[in-house]
Amino acid sequence: MPLAGNAYRNTPEPGSGINRSGKLVWSNPEDVHSIYVHLNQPATFEVALRGAARTPARWQLASNGQSFNINVNGAKPKEIPVGKIMAAKAGYLRLDLSGLKKTGKNYGEISDLILRSDKDGLQLNYVKSNKDNMFYWGRRGPSVHLGYQVPKGKKIEWAYSEITVPTGEDPIGSYFMANGFGQGYFGFQVKSPTERWVLFSVWSPFNTNDPNAVPEKDRVTTLAKGKNVRAQKFGGEGSGGQSFLKYPWQAGKTYRFLTRVQPSDDNTTIYTSWFGDKEANEWQIIASFRRPRTNVHLTGFHSFLENFSVNYGSVKRLGLYGNQWVCDTEGTWHEITRARFTADATARGDHRLDYAGGTKGGAFFMKNGGFFDERVKFDQWFEKPSNPKTKPAINFKDLPKGESIGK
């Protein structure tokens, strides 16, 4: 098992200890690096580590109440026997690695954990290689999505939804995306211990990760933005227009998201999003974008949950996604009660199995990260109870229009 894709420091701050060659090198005696592997059944393992120490050192490996002290000396990497570890149940097994003694600058380097077992039918799931950059994607963890079933034959102009993040379920790196559509997405993020964003983005129809390569005729333009909102171009995962508001949203509170999609006669479509604290009954505009070569109403209404920080892939996050409604061009609201649960390549390739979704308290929920065991099958439909009393009461004409930027 390569540590580069499967080990996490107990304090998930920048600088995981994994160097560019994929080896764990650490010097802080307080650091514990946890290694995770998923088992389909209980098993007993002969455990070893592949590593080296240029000066004498002592490591410790602990799991399920068992611990082993390992004396290491020698600059050439080799297999170092540890001992026998018993895993009493199926699910994720965690092994904690720490340094007990060093005589040089660090405790040495470790590239792999080695597990051997003669248990019939045993299957291990973990990030096995860096193919397709999976050390990066695997350390981020699986992303999960809800694709909403909207009424057929209707031209949908508005999408409304709410998110409540339970207290303690909002670690750094979390992106709770509320209103996704065929050409962009809208939700909120945890950027750092002191900074949170509301983020609204629309992709350009020109396919590139370099925003400077987008031709003028294919650029997403900003028409308006709200107070303290920053609007800019973005790249890396496609290119387009991005807007964000630094906003101290809080776990335990419910926030609402509203997106309007307006096709125009000139083969462009305008996308506008508003955000607000539900309890305060407030709306503020985030931004309005014009997308060229597009003439559609709302398509592909969905939500997702992802972690964008490789240092926080071992921490669980959960969001309650509730009260989804869409409004057609005739002004009729339609409640959304069904959603299809899907997942990304990290989950589908069985690199990470810590994902789940379903319904809870009248809302949909999604959960990922933290190496929990209670996963559910993706590509299944969830249904939540109908509640017509929660239909949005919005006077569209009274919504804030923001600062005009362009045409």
Short mmCIF file of C-alpha atoms in Angstrom, two decimals:
data_model
loop_
_atom_site.label_atom_id
_atom_site.label_comp_id
_atom_site.label_asym_id
_atom_site.label_seq_id
_atom_site.Cartn_x
_atom_site.Cartn_y
_atom_site.Cartn_z
CA MET A 1 0.00 0.00 0.00
CA PRO A 2 1.63 3.30 -1.06
CA LEU A 3 1.46 5.84 1.74
CA ALA A 4 1.28 8.63 -0.84
CA GLY A 5 -2.38 7.89 -1.46
CA ASN A 6 -3.49 6.37 1.84
CA ALA A 7 -1.83 8.13 4.81
CA TYR A 8 -3.03 11.26 6.63
CA ARG A 9 -1.48 13.29 9.42
CA ASN A 10 -3.50 13.55 12.63
CA THR A 11 -3.43 17.35 12.37
CA PRO A 12 -4.56 17.92 8.76
CA GLU A 13 -2.72 21.15 8.10
CA PRO A 14 -0.75 22.03 4.95
CA GLY A 15 2.32 19.82 4.63
CA SER A 16 1.25 16.20 4.98
CA GLY A 17 4.79 14.83 5.30
CA ILE A 18 4.54 13.06 1.93
CA ASN A 19 7.38 14.31 -0.28
CA ARG A 20 7.41 14.58 -4.07
CA SER A 21 8.71 11.04 -4.45
CA GLY A 22 5.69 9.74 -2.54
CA LYS A 23 7.55 8.86 0.66
CA LEU A 24 6.57 9.83 4.18
CA VAL A 25 9.33 11.82 5.89
CA TRP A 26 8.59 13.35 9.30
CA SER A 27 10.45 14.85 12.25
CA ASN A 28 7.78 16.01 14.73
CA PRO A 29 7.32 13.55 17.64
CA GLU A 30 3.71 14.73 17.98
CA ASP A 31 2.77 13.68 14.45
CA VAL A 32 0.73 10.55 13.92
CA HIS A 33 0.05 9.41 10.37
CA SER A 34 -3.00 7.20 9.96
CA ILE A 35 -3.13 4.68 7.11
CA TYR A 36 -6.53 3.39 5.96
CA VAL A 37 -7.50 0.22 4.10
CA HIS A 38 -10.97 -1.28 3.57
CA LEU A 39 -11.55 -5.00 4.21
CA ASN A 40 -14.53 -7.03 3.00
CA GLN A 41 -14.22 -9.42 5.98
CA PRO A 42 -12.28 -9.90 9.23
CA ALA A 43 -8.69 -11.03 8.75
CA THR A 44 -5.29 -11.42 10.34
CA PHE A 45 -2.28 -9.82 8.68
CA GLU A 46 1.46 -10.12 8.79
CA VAL A 47 2.48 -6.48 8.61
CA ALA A 48 5.65 -4.88 7.31
CA LEU A 49 6.84 -1.44 6.23
CA ARG A 50 9.08 -0.49 3.34
CA GLY A 51 11.41 2.29 4.40
CA ALA A 52 14.77 3.43 5.69
CA ALA A 53 16.48 5.61 8.29
CA ARG A 54 19.91 7.13 7.63
CA THR A 55 20.53 7.29 11.39
CA PRO A 56 19.10 4.94 14.03
CA ALA A 57 15.41 5.53 14.76
CA ARG A 58 12.45 3.85 16.43
CA TRP A 59 8.95 3.87 14.95
CA GLN A 60 5.65 2.67 16.36
CA LEU A 61 2.74 1.14 14.45
CA ALA A 62 -0.56 0.73 16.32
CA SER A 63 -3.98 -0.65 15.38
CA ASN A 64 -7.00 -2.02 17.26
CA GLY A 65 -5.26 -1.88 20.64
CA GLN A 66 -2.11 -3.56 19.37
CA SER A 67 1.17 -1.66 19.05
CA PHE A 68 4.63 -2.53 17.80
CA ASN A 69 7.92 -0.72 18.31
CA ILE A 70 10.22 -0.96 15.31
CA ASN A 71 13.95 -0.26 15.41
CA VAL A 72 15.29 0.99 12.09
CA ASN A 73 18.81 1.71 10.86
CA GLY A 74 20.09 1.84 7.31
CA ALA A 75 19.91 4.31 4.45
CA LYS A 76 18.86 1.75 1.83
CA PRO A 77 15.06 1.20 1.66
CA LYS A 78 14.05 -2.33 2.62
CA GLU A 79 11.13 -4.34 3.93
CA ILE A 80 10.96 -4.07 7.70
CA PRO A 81 8.86 -6.69 9.57
CA VAL A 82 6.40 -5.31 12.11
CA GLY A 83 4.20 -8.09 13.49
CA LYS A 84 0.76 -9.66 13.33
CA ILE A 85 -2.38 -7.50 13.42
CA MET A 86 -5.95 -8.76 13.75
CA ALA A 87 -8.87 -6.94 12.14
CA ALA A 88 -11.99 -8.14 13.95
CA LYS A 89 -14.56 -6.79 11.48
CA ALA A 90 -15.16 -5.82 7.89
CA GLY A 91 -14.86 -2.16 6.99
CA TYR A 92 -12.04 0.32 7.28
CA LEU A 93 -8.92 -0.64 9.24
CA ARG A 94 -6.78 2.22 10.56
CA LEU A 95 -3.10 1.83 11.37
CA ASP A 96 -1.34 4.68 13.20
CA LEU A 97 2.32 5.35 12.54
CA SER A 98 4.44 7.56 14.82
CA GLY A 99 8.06 8.22 15.72
CA LEU A 100 9.42 7.28 19.15
CA LYS A 101 13.12 8.07 18.80
CA LYS A 102 15.44 9.69 16.27
CA THR A 103 19.15 10.43 16.22
CA GLY A 104 19.14 12.53 13.07
CA LYS A 105 16.99 15.33 11.67
CA ASN A 106 14.02 13.06 11.03
CA TYR A 107 12.65 9.61 11.72
CA GLY A 108 13.49 8.34 8.26
CA GLU A 109 11.29 7.63 5.27
CA ILE A 110 8.51 5.14 4.51
CA SER A 111 7.02 4.44 1.10
CA ASP A 112 4.67 1.49 1.65
CA LEU A 113 2.69 -0.51 4.15
CA ILE A 114 2.74 -4.24 3.39
CA LEU A 115 -0.14 -6.52 4.45
CA ARG A 116 -0.09 -10.30 3.95
CA SER A 117 -2.95 -12.68 4.71
CA ASP A 118 -3.99 -16.17 3.63
CA LYS A 119 -7.71 -15.49 4.25
CA ASP A 120 -9.80 -16.89 1.38
CA GLY A 121 -11.89 -14.33 -0.47
CA LEU A 122 -10.23 -11.36 1.22
CA GLN A 123 -10.54 -8.12 -0.73
CA LEU A 124 -8.68 -4.93 0.12
CA ASN A 125 -9.68 -1.52 -1.22
CA TYR A 126 -7.35 1.47 -1.13
CA VAL A 127 -5.59 3.83 -3.53
CA LYS A 128 -3.27 1.39 -5.27
CA SER A 129 -1.36 3.65 -7.66
CA ASN A 130 -1.05 7.16 -9.02
CA LYS A 131 -2.66 6.25 -12.34
CA ASP A 132 -4.88 9.16 -13.47
CA ASN A 133 -3.39 11.23 -10.62
CA MET A 134 -5.27 9.10 -8.10
CA PHE A 135 -2.92 9.90 -5.21
CA TYR A 136 -4.35 13.42 -5.46
CA TRP A 137 -7.98 12.50 -6.15
CA GLY A 138 -7.93 9.60 -3.71
CA ARG A 139 -6.59 11.76 -0.90
CA ARG A 140 -9.38 14.27 -1.55
CA GLY A 141 -11.91 11.48 -1.23
CA PRO A 142 -15.05 10.60 -3.19
CA SER A 143 -17.44 13.22 -4.52
CA VAL A 144 -21.16 12.44 -4.53
CA HIS A 145 -24.11 14.00 -6.35
CA LEU A 146 -27.90 14.18 -6.37
CA GLY A 147 -29.56 14.51 -9.78
CA TYR A 148 -33.08 15.85 -9.32
CA GLN A 149 -36.12 14.64 -11.23
CA VAL A 150 -37.85 17.71 -12.67
CA PRO A 151 -41.24 17.74 -14.46
CA LYS A 152 -41.06 16.81 -18.13
CA GLY A 153 -42.34 19.08 -20.85
CA LYS A 154 -41.90 22.25 -18.80
CA LYS A 155 -39.61 25.18 -19.53
CA ILE A 156 -37.91 25.69 -16.18
CA GLU A 157 -36.70 29.21 -15.42
CA TRP A 158 -36.03 29.11 -11.67
CA ALA A 159 -34.38 26.60 -9.31
CA TYR A 160 -34.65 26.88 -5.52
CA SER A 161 -33.07 24.73 -2.81
CA GLU A 162 -31.86 24.82 0.79
CA ILE A 163 -28.83 23.43 2.60
CA THR A 164 -28.32 22.81 6.30
CA VAL A 165 -24.89 21.61 7.39
CA PRO A 166 -25.12 19.98 10.84
CA THR A 167 -22.80 21.31 13.51
CA GLY A 168 -19.37 19.72 13.26
CA GLU A 169 -19.87 18.47 9.70
CA ASP A 170 -18.14 21.39 7.95
CA PRO A 171 -14.38 20.72 7.83
CA ILE A 172 -12.01 22.78 5.71
CA GLY A 173 -12.19 21.84 2.04
CA SER A 174 -15.92 21.16 2.00
CA TYR A 175 -17.99 22.34 -0.96
CA PHE A 176 -21.73 21.99 -0.44
CA MET A 177 -23.10 22.71 -3.92
CA ALA A 178 -26.82 23.49 -3.94
CA ASN A 179 -27.94 24.52 -7.43
CA GLY A 180 -26.06 22.79 -10.20
CA PHE A 181 -27.17 23.03 -13.83
CA GLY A 182 -25.87 22.02 -17.23
CA GLN A 183 -23.54 25.00 -17.51
CA GLY A 184 -22.42 25.76 -13.95
CA TYR A 185 -22.98 25.51 -10.21
CA PHE A 186 -23.84 27.49 -7.07
CA GLY A 187 -23.16 26.67 -3.42
CA PHE A 188 -20.89 27.42 -0.48
CA GLN A 189 -17.45 26.35 0.70
CA VAL A 190 -15.13 26.22 3.70
CA LYS A 191 -11.89 27.80 2.48
CA SER A 192 -9.92 28.04 5.75
CA PRO A 193 -10.47 28.21 9.53
CA THR A 194 -11.42 31.88 9.12
CA GLU A 195 -12.86 32.16 5.61
CA ARG A 196 -16.01 30.84 3.93
CA TRP A 197 -17.35 31.54 0.46
CA VAL A 198 -20.60 31.56 -1.42
CA LEU A 199 -19.55 30.56 -4.95
CA PHE A 200 -21.40 30.85 -8.28
CA SER A 201 -19.74 29.84 -11.56
CA VAL A 202 -20.76 29.46 -15.21
CA TRP A 203 -18.58 27.60 -17.73
CA SER A 204 -17.66 28.93 -21.14
CA PRO A 205 -18.87 26.90 -24.15
CA PHE A 206 -15.21 26.83 -25.28
CA ASN A 207 -13.55 23.73 -23.83
CA THR A 208 -10.23 24.63 -22.18
CA ASN A 209 -8.66 24.75 -18.73
CA ASP A 210 -6.83 27.98 -19.62
CA PRO A 211 -9.17 30.98 -19.23
CA ASN A 212 -6.83 33.14 -21.31
CA ALA A 213 -7.29 30.79 -24.28
CA VAL A 214 -11.04 31.42 -24.52
CA PRO A 215 -11.86 33.45 -27.66
CA GLU A 216 -13.64 36.74 -27.11
CA LYS A 217 -16.86 35.46 -28.69
CA ASP A 218 -16.97 32.50 -26.28
CA ARG A 219 -16.29 34.35 -23.05
CA VAL A 220 -18.78 34.40 -20.21
CA THR A 221 -19.43 38.04 -19.32
CA THR A 222 -20.50 39.47 -15.97
CA LEU A 223 -23.68 41.55 -16.20
CA ALA A 224 -24.13 42.36 -12.50
CA LYS A 225 -22.82 41.43 -9.09
CA GLY A 226 -23.81 41.92 -5.48
CA LYS A 227 -22.20 43.98 -2.74
CA ASN A 228 -18.73 42.70 -1.78
CA VAL A 229 -18.92 40.02 -4.49
CA ARG A 230 -15.81 39.44 -6.56
CA ALA A 231 -16.35 38.36 -10.17
CA GLN A 232 -13.50 36.98 -12.28
CA LYS A 233 -12.60 34.39 -14.88
CA PHE A 234 -11.47 30.96 -13.75
CA GLY A 235 -9.74 27.86 -15.13
CA GLY A 236 -8.49 24.41 -14.15
CA GLU A 237 -11.80 22.54 -14.42
CA GLY A 238 -13.00 24.12 -17.61
CA SER A 239 -13.05 27.91 -17.93
CA GLY A 240 -15.68 30.57 -17.50
CA GLY A 241 -17.00 33.21 -15.15
CA GLN A 242 -16.71 32.85 -11.39
CA SER A 243 -18.14 34.97 -8.59
CA PHE A 244 -17.72 34.60 -4.87
CA LEU A 245 -18.80 36.33 -1.70
CA LYS A 246 -16.82 35.96 1.50
CA TYR A 247 -19.63 35.17 3.91
CA PRO A 248 -19.47 33.62 7.42
CA TRP A 249 -22.18 31.01 6.94
CA GLN A 250 -22.62 28.76 9.95
CA ALA A 251 -23.20 25.07 10.52
CA GLY A 252 -26.57 24.41 12.12
CA LYS A 253 -28.35 27.15 10.13
CA THR A 254 -30.40 26.79 6.95
CA TYR A 255 -29.50 28.77 3.84
CA ARG A 256 -31.43 29.12 0.61
CA PHE A 257 -30.25 29.31 -2.98
CA LEU A 258 -32.11 30.65 -6.02
CA THR A 259 -30.96 30.49 -9.64
CA ARG A 260 -32.62 31.94 -12.74
CA VAL A 261 -31.88 30.74 -16.29
CA GLN A 262 -33.06 33.05 -19.10
CA PRO A 263 -32.41 32.21 -22.76
CA SER A 264 -32.25 35.23 -25.08
CA ASP A 265 -33.07 35.75 -28.75
CA ASP A 266 -29.39 36.37 -29.59
CA ASN A 267 -28.31 32.77 -28.80
CA THR A 268 -27.07 33.65 -25.33
CA THR A 269 -28.40 32.68 -21.91
CA ILE A 270 -28.34 34.73 -18.71
CA TYR A 271 -27.69 32.97 -15.39
CA THR A 272 -28.38 34.82 -12.13
CA SER A 273 -28.13 33.53 -8.56
CA TRP A 274 -29.26 34.81 -5.17
CA PHE A 275 -28.36 33.58 -1.68
CA GLY A 276 -29.83 34.13 1.76
CA ASP A 277 -30.22 33.14 5.39
CA LYS A 278 -33.62 31.45 5.52
CA GLU A 279 -34.39 32.48 9.10
CA ALA A 280 -33.60 36.12 8.32
CA ASN A 281 -35.80 35.93 5.20
CA GLU A 282 -33.19 37.80 3.19
CA TRP A 283 -31.92 37.62 -0.37
CA GLN A 284 -28.73 39.03 -1.83
CA ILE A 285 -27.65 38.75 -5.42
CA ILE A 286 -24.35 37.01 -6.05
CA ALA A 287 -23.95 37.64 -9.77
CA SER A 288 -25.52 37.58 -13.20
CA PHE A 289 -23.59 36.08 -16.14
CA ARG A 290 -24.25 35.93 -19.87
CA ARG A 291 -23.11 32.73 -21.61
CA PRO A 292 -22.65 32.84 -25.40
CA ARG A 293 -23.70 30.14 -27.89
CA THR A 294 -26.37 28.95 -25.47
CA ASN A 295 -30.14 29.02 -25.75
CA VAL A 296 -31.61 26.87 -22.99
CA HIS A 297 -33.76 26.97 -19.91
CA LEU A 298 -32.67 25.10 -16.76
CA THR A 299 -31.11 21.71 -17.52
CA GLY A 300 -29.46 19.09 -15.33
CA PHE A 301 -30.60 20.37 -11.93
CA HIS A 302 -28.38 18.72 -9.33
CA SER A 303 -26.38 19.12 -6.11
CA PHE A 304 -23.06 17.69 -4.99
CA LEU A 305 -20.75 17.32 -2.01
CA GLU A 306 -16.99 17.34 -2.43
CA ASN A 307 -13.76 17.92 -0.56
CA PHE A 308 -11.18 20.03 -2.39
CA SER A 309 -8.36 19.76 0.20
CA VAL A 310 -6.06 16.71 0.09
CA ASN A 311 -5.16 17.29 3.75
CA TYR A 312 -8.77 16.89 4.89
CA GLY A 313 -9.75 13.74 3.00
CA SER A 314 -9.73 11.78 6.25
CA VAL A 315 -12.37 14.04 7.85
CA LYS A 316 -16.10 13.39 7.45
CA ARG A 317 -18.54 16.01 6.10
CA LEU A 318 -22.32 15.87 5.75
CA GLY A 319 -24.97 18.14 4.28
CA LEU A 320 -28.76 18.14 4.36
CA TYR A 321 -30.13 19.16 0.96
CA GLY A 322 -33.78 20.07 1.26
CA ASN A 323 -36.85 21.82 -0.10
CA GLN A 324 -35.96 21.70 -3.79
CA TRP A 325 -38.43 23.43 -6.12
CA VAL A 326 -38.39 24.61 -9.72
CA CYS A 327 -40.59 27.27 -11.31
CA ASP A 328 -41.54 27.20 -14.99
CA THR A 329 -41.89 30.11 -17.39
CA GLU A 330 -45.62 30.30 -16.61
CA GLY A 331 -44.92 30.99 -12.93
CA THR A 332 -45.93 27.56 -11.60
CA TRP A 333 -43.79 26.01 -8.87
CA HIS A 334 -43.05 22.24 -8.96
CA GLU A 335 -41.77 20.38 -5.92
CA ILE A 336 -38.79 18.01 -6.28
CA THR A 337 -39.12 14.80 -4.29
CA ARG A 338 -36.88 12.34 -6.20
CA ALA A 339 -33.12 12.38 -6.72
CA ARG A 340 -30.62 9.95 -8.23
CA PHE A 341 -27.49 9.38 -6.16
CA THR A 342 -24.26 9.21 -8.18
CA ALA A 343 -20.52 9.38 -7.52
CA ASP A 344 -17.22 10.23 -9.18
CA ALA A 345 -14.39 8.02 -10.46
CA THR A 346 -12.78 7.84 -7.01
CA ALA A 347 -15.86 6.06 -5.70
CA ARG A 348 -16.72 4.12 -8.87
CA GLY A 349 -13.18 2.77 -9.08
CA ASP A 350 -13.40 1.56 -5.45
CA HIS A 351 -10.42 3.70 -4.48
CA ARG A 352 -12.50 5.14 -1.63
CA LEU A 353 -15.64 3.59 -0.15
CA ASP A 354 -16.55 6.26 2.41
CA TYR A 355 -19.61 7.81 0.79
CA ALA A 356 -23.32 7.71 1.53
CA GLY A 357 -26.61 9.40 0.77
CA GLY A 358 -30.30 9.05 1.44
CA THR A 359 -33.09 10.91 3.19
CA LYS A 360 -33.16 12.28 6.71
CA GLY A 361 -35.69 14.54 8.42
CA GLY A 362 -37.58 15.30 5.22
CA ALA A 363 -34.44 16.23 3.27
CA PHE A 364 -31.90 14.44 1.15
CA PHE A 365 -28.44 14.03 2.62
CA MET A 366 -24.96 13.33 1.31
CA LYS A 367 -21.90 12.32 3.29
CA ASN A 368 -18.28 11.61 2.39
CA GLY A 369 -14.77 11.40 3.83
CA GLY A 370 -13.67 10.16 7.24
CA PHE A 371 -13.39 6.47 6.27
CA PHE A 372 -16.77 5.49 7.69
CA ASP A 373 -18.23 2.07 6.82
CA GLU A 374 -21.96 2.63 6.13
CA ARG A 375 -21.82 3.32 2.38
CA VAL A 376 -24.78 2.97 0.04
CA LYS A 377 -24.98 1.97 -3.62
CA PHE A 378 -24.69 4.75 -6.14
CA ASP A 379 -27.00 5.06 -9.17
CA GLN A 380 -30.08 4.51 -7.01
CA TRP A 381 -33.07 6.82 -6.59
CA PHE A 382 -34.02 8.42 -3.28
CA GLU A 383 -37.45 9.86 -2.55
CA LYS A 384 -38.39 12.28 0.21
CA PRO A 385 -41.91 13.11 1.40
CA SER A 386 -43.82 15.87 -0.35
CA ASN A 387 -44.47 19.01 1.66
CA PRO A 388 -46.46 21.57 -0.38
CA LYS A 389 -46.48 24.00 2.56
CA THR A 390 -42.78 24.71 2.01
CA LYS A 391 -43.28 26.16 -1.49
CA PRO A 392 -41.11 29.28 -1.85
CA ALA A 393 -42.93 32.60 -1.49
CA ILE A 394 -40.77 34.85 -3.64
CA ASN A 395 -41.74 38.05 -5.39
CA PHE A 396 -39.30 37.83 -8.28
CA LYS A 397 -39.66 41.53 -9.08
CA ASP A 398 -38.39 42.46 -5.62
CA LEU A 399 -35.15 40.46 -5.85
CA PRO A 400 -32.04 42.66 -5.67
CA LYS A 401 -30.48 43.40 -9.05
CA GLY A 402 -26.97 44.26 -7.89
CA GLU A 403 -24.38 46.51 -9.47
CA SER A 404 -24.55 46.57 -13.25
CA ILE A 405 -21.24 45.61 -14.88
CA GLY A 406 -21.82 45.13 -18.60
CA LYS A 407 -24.18 44.03 -21.33
#
